[in-house]
GROMACS .gro file of C-alpha atoms in nm:
model
  280
    1UNK     CA    1   1.087   0.612  -0.212
    2UNK     CA    2   0.803   0.480  -0.005
    3UNK     CA    3   0.494   0.682  -0.049
    4UNK     CA    4   0.193   0.753   0.183
    5UNK     CA    5  -0.170   0.813   0.113
    6UNK     CA    6  -0.230   1.167   0.308
    7UNK     CA    7  -0.575   1.268   0.448
    8UNK     CA    8  -0.777   1.429   0.141
    9UNK     CA    9  -0.892   1.756   0.375
   10UNK     CA   10  -1.160   1.767   0.103
   11UNK     CA   11  -1.321   1.429   0.233
   12UNK     CA   12  -1.425   1.618   0.549
   13UNK     CA   13  -1.693   1.778   0.351
   14UNK     CA   14  -1.787   1.468   0.178
   15UNK     CA   15  -1.703   1.295  -0.135
   16UNK     CA   16  -2.035   1.397  -0.350
   17UNK     CA   17  -1.823   1.734  -0.474
   18UNK     CA   18  -1.532   1.520  -0.603
   19UNK     CA   19  -1.527   1.347  -0.922
   20UNK     CA   20  -1.524   0.951  -0.909
   21UNK     CA   21  -1.208   0.782  -1.046
   22UNK     CA   22  -1.285   0.633  -1.371
   23UNK     CA   23  -1.306   0.241  -1.385
   24UNK     CA   24  -0.995   0.096  -1.586
   25UNK     CA   25  -0.811  -0.188  -1.694
   26UNK     CA   26  -0.553  -0.319  -1.496
   27UNK     CA   27  -0.212  -0.158  -1.641
   28UNK     CA   28  -0.005  -0.443  -1.763
   29UNK     CA   29   0.364  -0.456  -1.612
   30UNK     CA   30   0.520  -0.628  -1.921
   31UNK     CA   31   0.849  -0.480  -1.972
   32UNK     CA   32   0.854  -0.305  -2.320
   33UNK     CA   33   1.079  -0.392  -2.620
   34UNK     CA   34   1.409  -0.242  -2.625
   35UNK     CA   35   1.474  -0.089  -2.933
   36UNK     CA   36   1.831   0.003  -3.117
   37UNK     CA   37   1.828   0.380  -3.194
   38UNK     CA   38   1.758   0.289  -3.594
   39UNK     CA   39   1.424   0.138  -3.485
   40UNK     CA   40   1.349   0.399  -3.223
   41UNK     CA   41   1.397   0.677  -3.496
   42UNK     CA   42   1.168   0.500  -3.729
   43UNK     CA   43   0.883   0.447  -3.475
   44UNK     CA   44   0.935   0.811  -3.357
   45UNK     CA   45   1.023   1.011  -3.672
   46UNK     CA   46   0.899   1.235  -3.833
   47UNK     CA   47   0.694   1.385  -3.495
   48UNK     CA   48   0.497   1.690  -3.387
   49UNK     CA   49   0.491   1.881  -3.067
   50UNK     CA   50   0.204   2.072  -2.915
   51UNK     CA   51   0.225   2.306  -2.594
   52UNK     CA   52  -0.016   2.557  -2.467
   53UNK     CA   53   0.170   2.912  -2.454
   54UNK     CA   54   0.195   3.078  -2.087
   55UNK     CA   55  -0.068   3.346  -2.148
   56UNK     CA   56  -0.402   3.414  -2.050
   57UNK     CA   57  -0.653   3.231  -2.289
   58UNK     CA   58  -0.379   3.074  -2.485
   59UNK     CA   59  -0.481   2.819  -2.766
   60UNK     CA   60  -0.234   2.494  -2.804
   61UNK     CA   61   0.021   2.558  -3.069
   62UNK     CA   62   0.180   2.248  -3.275
   63UNK     CA   63   0.487   2.273  -3.466
   64UNK     CA   64   0.688   1.977  -3.626
   65UNK     CA   65   0.972   1.822  -3.456
   66UNK     CA   66   1.298   2.014  -3.560
   67UNK     CA   67   1.589   2.198  -3.427
   68UNK     CA   68   1.339   2.528  -3.454
   69UNK     CA   69   1.175   2.404  -3.137
   70UNK     CA   70   1.478   2.523  -2.934
   71UNK     CA   71   1.391   2.876  -2.989
   72UNK     CA   72   1.022   2.853  -2.878
   73UNK     CA   73   1.116   2.909  -2.529
   74UNK     CA   74   0.910   2.567  -2.423
   75UNK     CA   75   1.056   2.614  -2.096
   76UNK     CA   76   0.819   2.849  -2.003
   77UNK     CA   77   0.498   2.719  -2.088
   78UNK     CA   78   0.163   2.609  -1.940
   79UNK     CA   79   0.082   2.236  -1.834
   80UNK     CA   80  -0.035   2.073  -2.097
   81UNK     CA   81  -0.177   1.788  -1.918
   82UNK     CA   82  -0.393   1.896  -1.656
   83UNK     CA   83  -0.357   1.686  -1.310
   84UNK     CA   84  -0.653   1.506  -1.181
   85UNK     CA   85  -0.778   1.498  -0.826
   86UNK     CA   86  -0.993   1.232  -0.658
   87UNK     CA   87  -1.062   1.030  -0.366
   88UNK     CA   88  -0.786   0.775  -0.202
   89UNK     CA   89  -0.537   0.938  -0.465
   90UNK     CA   90  -0.170   0.787  -0.400
   91UNK     CA   91   0.050   1.040  -0.571
   92UNK     CA   92   0.080   1.358  -0.408
   93UNK     CA   93   0.062   1.675  -0.624
   94UNK     CA   94   0.198   2.031  -0.506
   95UNK     CA   95   0.403   2.328  -0.594
   96UNK     CA   96   0.823   2.322  -0.547
   97UNK     CA   97   0.957   2.638  -0.534
   98UNK     CA   98   1.248   2.620  -0.774
   99UNK     CA   99   1.510   2.898  -0.650
  100UNK     CA  100   1.711   2.863  -0.968
  101UNK     CA  101   1.411   2.983  -1.145
  102UNK     CA  102   1.285   3.152  -0.893
  103UNK     CA  103   0.895   3.034  -0.931
  104UNK     CA  104   0.678   2.755  -0.826
  105UNK     CA  105   0.693   2.473  -1.052
  106UNK     CA  106   0.390   2.225  -1.056
  107UNK     CA  107   0.473   1.825  -0.922
  108UNK     CA  108   0.246   1.541  -0.994
  109UNK     CA  109   0.431   1.315  -0.723
  110UNK     CA  110   0.657   1.323  -0.472
  111UNK     CA  111   0.905   1.164  -0.657
  112UNK     CA  112   0.888   1.469  -0.905
  113UNK     CA  113   0.923   1.714  -0.636
  114UNK     CA  114   1.215   1.475  -0.515
  115UNK     CA  115   1.403   1.534  -0.857
  116UNK     CA  116   1.301   1.910  -0.865
  117UNK     CA  117   1.480   1.942  -0.525
  118UNK     CA  118   1.778   1.775  -0.624
  119UNK     CA  119   1.843   1.948  -0.987
  120UNK     CA  120   1.766   2.285  -0.794
  121UNK     CA  121   2.084   2.243  -0.585
  122UNK     CA  122   2.298   2.001  -0.822
  123UNK     CA  123   2.227   2.144  -1.168
  124UNK     CA  124   2.264   2.502  -1.268
  125UNK     CA  125   1.883   2.527  -1.432
  126UNK     CA  126   1.788   2.881  -1.486
  127UNK     CA  127   1.421   2.833  -1.593
  128UNK     CA  128   1.189   2.525  -1.631
  129UNK     CA  129   0.850   2.385  -1.693
  130UNK     CA  130   0.627   2.044  -1.591
  131UNK     CA  131   0.462   1.880  -1.825
  132UNK     CA  132   0.554   2.095  -2.124
  133UNK     CA  133   0.468   1.954  -2.456
  134UNK     CA  134   0.300   1.631  -2.603
  135UNK     CA  135   0.482   1.465  -2.854
  136UNK     CA  136   0.299   1.317  -3.122
  137UNK     CA  137   0.551   0.984  -3.281
  138UNK     CA  138   0.531   0.870  -3.623
  139UNK     CA  139   0.389   0.518  -3.493
  140UNK     CA  140   0.116   0.725  -3.339
  141UNK     CA  141   0.141   0.729  -3.004
  142UNK     CA  142   0.192   1.026  -2.779
  143UNK     CA  143   0.392   1.106  -2.496
  144UNK     CA  144   0.399   1.400  -2.238
  145UNK     CA  145   0.766   1.419  -2.073
  146UNK     CA  146   0.797   1.551  -1.688
  147UNK     CA  147   1.024   1.810  -1.678
  148UNK     CA  148   1.218   2.044  -1.944
  149UNK     CA  149   1.513   2.249  -1.797
  150UNK     CA  150   1.726   2.547  -1.928
  151UNK     CA  151   2.067   2.555  -1.805
  152UNK     CA  152   2.308   2.842  -1.791
  153UNK     CA  153   2.517   2.701  -2.048
  154UNK     CA  154   2.225   2.686  -2.298
  155UNK     CA  155   2.166   2.351  -2.263
  156UNK     CA  156   1.789   2.235  -2.264
  157UNK     CA  157   1.709   1.884  -2.110
  158UNK     CA  158   1.381   1.715  -2.125
  159UNK     CA  159   1.344   1.478  -1.850
  160UNK     CA  160   1.131   1.183  -1.756
  161UNK     CA  161   1.030   1.098  -1.417
  162UNK     CA  162   0.961   0.731  -1.313
  163UNK     CA  163   0.951   0.503  -1.020
  164UNK     CA  164   1.265   0.274  -1.066
  165UNK     CA  165   1.055  -0.039  -1.072
  166UNK     CA  166   0.851   0.093  -1.338
  167UNK     CA  167   1.125   0.179  -1.605
  168UNK     CA  168   1.154  -0.160  -1.785
  169UNK     CA  169   0.793  -0.096  -1.860
  170UNK     CA  170   0.851   0.191  -2.063
  171UNK     CA  171   1.191   0.085  -2.224
  172UNK     CA  172   1.023   0.182  -2.593
  173UNK     CA  173   0.882   0.475  -2.512
  174UNK     CA  174   1.177   0.631  -2.351
  175UNK     CA  175   1.393   0.498  -2.654
  176UNK     CA  176   1.147   0.692  -2.898
  177UNK     CA  177   1.177   1.022  -2.644
  178UNK     CA  178   1.525   1.014  -2.686
  179UNK     CA  179   1.522   0.962  -3.066
  180UNK     CA  180   1.316   1.263  -3.120
  181UNK     CA  181   1.563   1.479  -2.886
  182UNK     CA  182   1.824   1.391  -3.066
  183UNK     CA  183   1.658   1.477  -3.361
  184UNK     CA  184   1.574   1.817  -3.226
  185UNK     CA  185   1.858   1.899  -2.995
  186UNK     CA  186   1.751   1.848  -2.669
  187UNK     CA  187   1.940   1.641  -2.418
  188UNK     CA  188   1.725   1.381  -2.251
  189UNK     CA  189   1.745   1.228  -1.916
  190UNK     CA  190   1.503   0.961  -1.708
  191UNK     CA  191   1.528   0.979  -1.318
  192UNK     CA  192   1.406   0.740  -1.058
  193UNK     CA  193   1.433   0.773  -0.678
  194UNK     CA  194   1.715   0.892  -0.492
  195UNK     CA  195   1.890   0.680  -0.216
  196UNK     CA  196   1.721   0.703   0.081
  197UNK     CA  197   2.034   0.876   0.279
  198UNK     CA  198   2.078   1.119  -0.012
  199UNK     CA  199   1.699   1.226  -0.032
  200UNK     CA  200   1.681   1.272   0.368
  201UNK     CA  201   2.001   1.477   0.361
  202UNK     CA  202   1.878   1.685   0.074
  203UNK     CA  203   1.520   1.724   0.245
  204UNK     CA  204   1.722   1.851   0.523
  205UNK     CA  205   2.004   2.116   0.376
  206UNK     CA  206   1.676   2.246   0.148
  207UNK     CA  207   1.525   2.363   0.468
  208UNK     CA  208   1.834   2.620   0.461
  209UNK     CA  209   1.777   2.756   0.110
  210UNK     CA  210   1.589   3.104   0.207
  211UNK     CA  211   1.848   3.368   0.130
  212UNK     CA  212   1.740   3.492   0.505
  213UNK     CA  213   2.004   3.210   0.628
  214UNK     CA  214   2.307   3.366   0.368
  215UNK     CA  215   2.593   3.478   0.666
  216UNK     CA  216   2.705   3.826   0.619
  217UNK     CA  217   3.004   3.826   0.357
  218UNK     CA  218   3.312   3.867   0.571
  219UNK     CA  219   3.215   3.582   0.737
  220UNK     CA  220   3.182   3.352   0.451
  221UNK     CA  221   3.503   3.514   0.312
  222UNK     CA  222   3.700   3.414   0.629
  223UNK     CA  223   3.577   3.097   0.630
  224UNK     CA  224   3.652   3.029   0.275
  225UNK     CA  225   4.025   3.155   0.337
  226UNK     CA  226   4.047   2.890   0.638
  227UNK     CA  227   3.902   2.586   0.466
  228UNK     CA  228   4.220   2.478   0.267
  229UNK     CA  229   4.118   2.113   0.393
  230UNK     CA  230   3.849   1.950   0.467
  231UNK     CA  231   3.677   2.043   0.818
  232UNK     CA  232   3.432   1.907   1.074
  233UNK     CA  233   3.078   2.042   1.017
  234UNK     CA  234   3.102   2.206   1.379
  235UNK     CA  235   3.447   2.365   1.344
  236UNK     CA  236   3.324   2.492   0.994
  237UNK     CA  237   3.015   2.673   1.183
  238UNK     CA  238   3.216   2.782   1.453
  239UNK     CA  239   3.439   2.966   1.162
  240UNK     CA  240   3.123   3.145   1.030
  241UNK     CA  241   2.913   3.262   1.318
  242UNK     CA  242   3.163   3.258   1.661
  243UNK     CA  243   2.948   3.337   1.905
  244UNK     CA  244   2.626   3.170   1.758
  245UNK     CA  245   2.672   2.816   1.689
  246UNK     CA  246   2.289   2.788   1.568
  247UNK     CA  247   2.370   3.035   1.324
  248UNK     CA  248   2.681   2.919   1.221
  249UNK     CA  249   2.525   2.573   1.131
  250UNK     CA  250   2.223   2.755   0.920
  251UNK     CA  251   2.484   2.963   0.768
  252UNK     CA  252   2.682   2.654   0.665
  253UNK     CA  253   2.399   2.454   0.531
  254UNK     CA  254   2.261   2.733   0.322
  255UNK     CA  255   2.602   2.769   0.152
  256UNK     CA  256   2.623   2.403   0.104
  257UNK     CA  257   2.296   2.454  -0.078
  258UNK     CA  258   2.398   2.762  -0.277
  259UNK     CA  259   2.734   2.502  -0.429
  260UNK     CA  260   3.026   2.697  -0.214
  261UNK     CA  261   3.097   2.423   0.012
  262UNK     CA  262   2.988   2.069  -0.051
  263UNK     CA  263   2.961   1.729   0.212
  264UNK     CA  264   2.895   1.351   0.171
  265UNK     CA  265   2.530   1.372   0.082
  266UNK     CA  266   2.524   0.943   0.106
  267UNK     CA  267   2.615   0.932   0.464
  268UNK     CA  268   2.448   1.088   0.757
  269UNK     CA  269   2.482   1.485   0.833
  270UNK     CA  270   2.669   1.515   1.194
  271UNK     CA  271   2.900   1.727   1.366
  272UNK     CA  272   3.183   1.480   1.248
  273UNK     CA  273   3.090   1.510   0.859
  274UNK     CA  274   3.372   1.695   0.659
  275UNK     CA  275   3.294   1.999   0.475
  276UNK     CA  276   3.492   2.129   0.176
  277UNK     CA  277   3.481   2.414  -0.044
  278UNK     CA  278   3.379   2.320  -0.385
  279UNK     CA  279   3.620   2.576  -0.555
  280UNK     CA  280   4.034   2.579  -0.554
   0.00000   0.00000   0.00000
């Protein structure tokens, strides 16, 4: 996904009040070594975890890495690493409203926002936190993962988000984090960019996630009963709202976001796109 640098409105008032970026050495692009599971565990464990409780005037808490962490509700903690802003910043930070958790979640980049949007639509996430903890590994290194999600089946999934081109550089870090997760009982996933067409379609459907687009229950029930086989998008929208095609389309996109209906996100959306119901 191509990112562009937005105009920073703070620069209109001068840059003296903004912190200047610190001079740093060029980052190495050398891929990290690939570790076996045993080697990764030896470097990662024993580990400790530090987090910031999501309460006012809280102090950081630290605990050993073991299965007790699953009961610490780390999916509901404050940002552990505070984001920085500076002139000519390339990554676009902000808040994403996660419908499954019913709250705004901080994202450090547009790629993180894209991954949150994908999880919001495709996964059964009921709670999550961004940059939830710092993991201090046995070898003296540390890592702050990007997202922790709690699912309706009680799974807790720790997630890292990296551009695909940078993934080889972080193989060792990923391996140690995976060893940590297996030891504690977390699941672990690494995410990179979605295919361009999938991202475009997902962004469009997400525009109709607000409950105000939800069609009346009787219209939804009628459409579900009629959808015994895949039908074109225009026909399904007509079923939902026979007298208002625009409302039918909006309601259909909301039901696709909600998971009641589905369509192929890898192809451009048009009136000819086939819509299926997700339940038999």
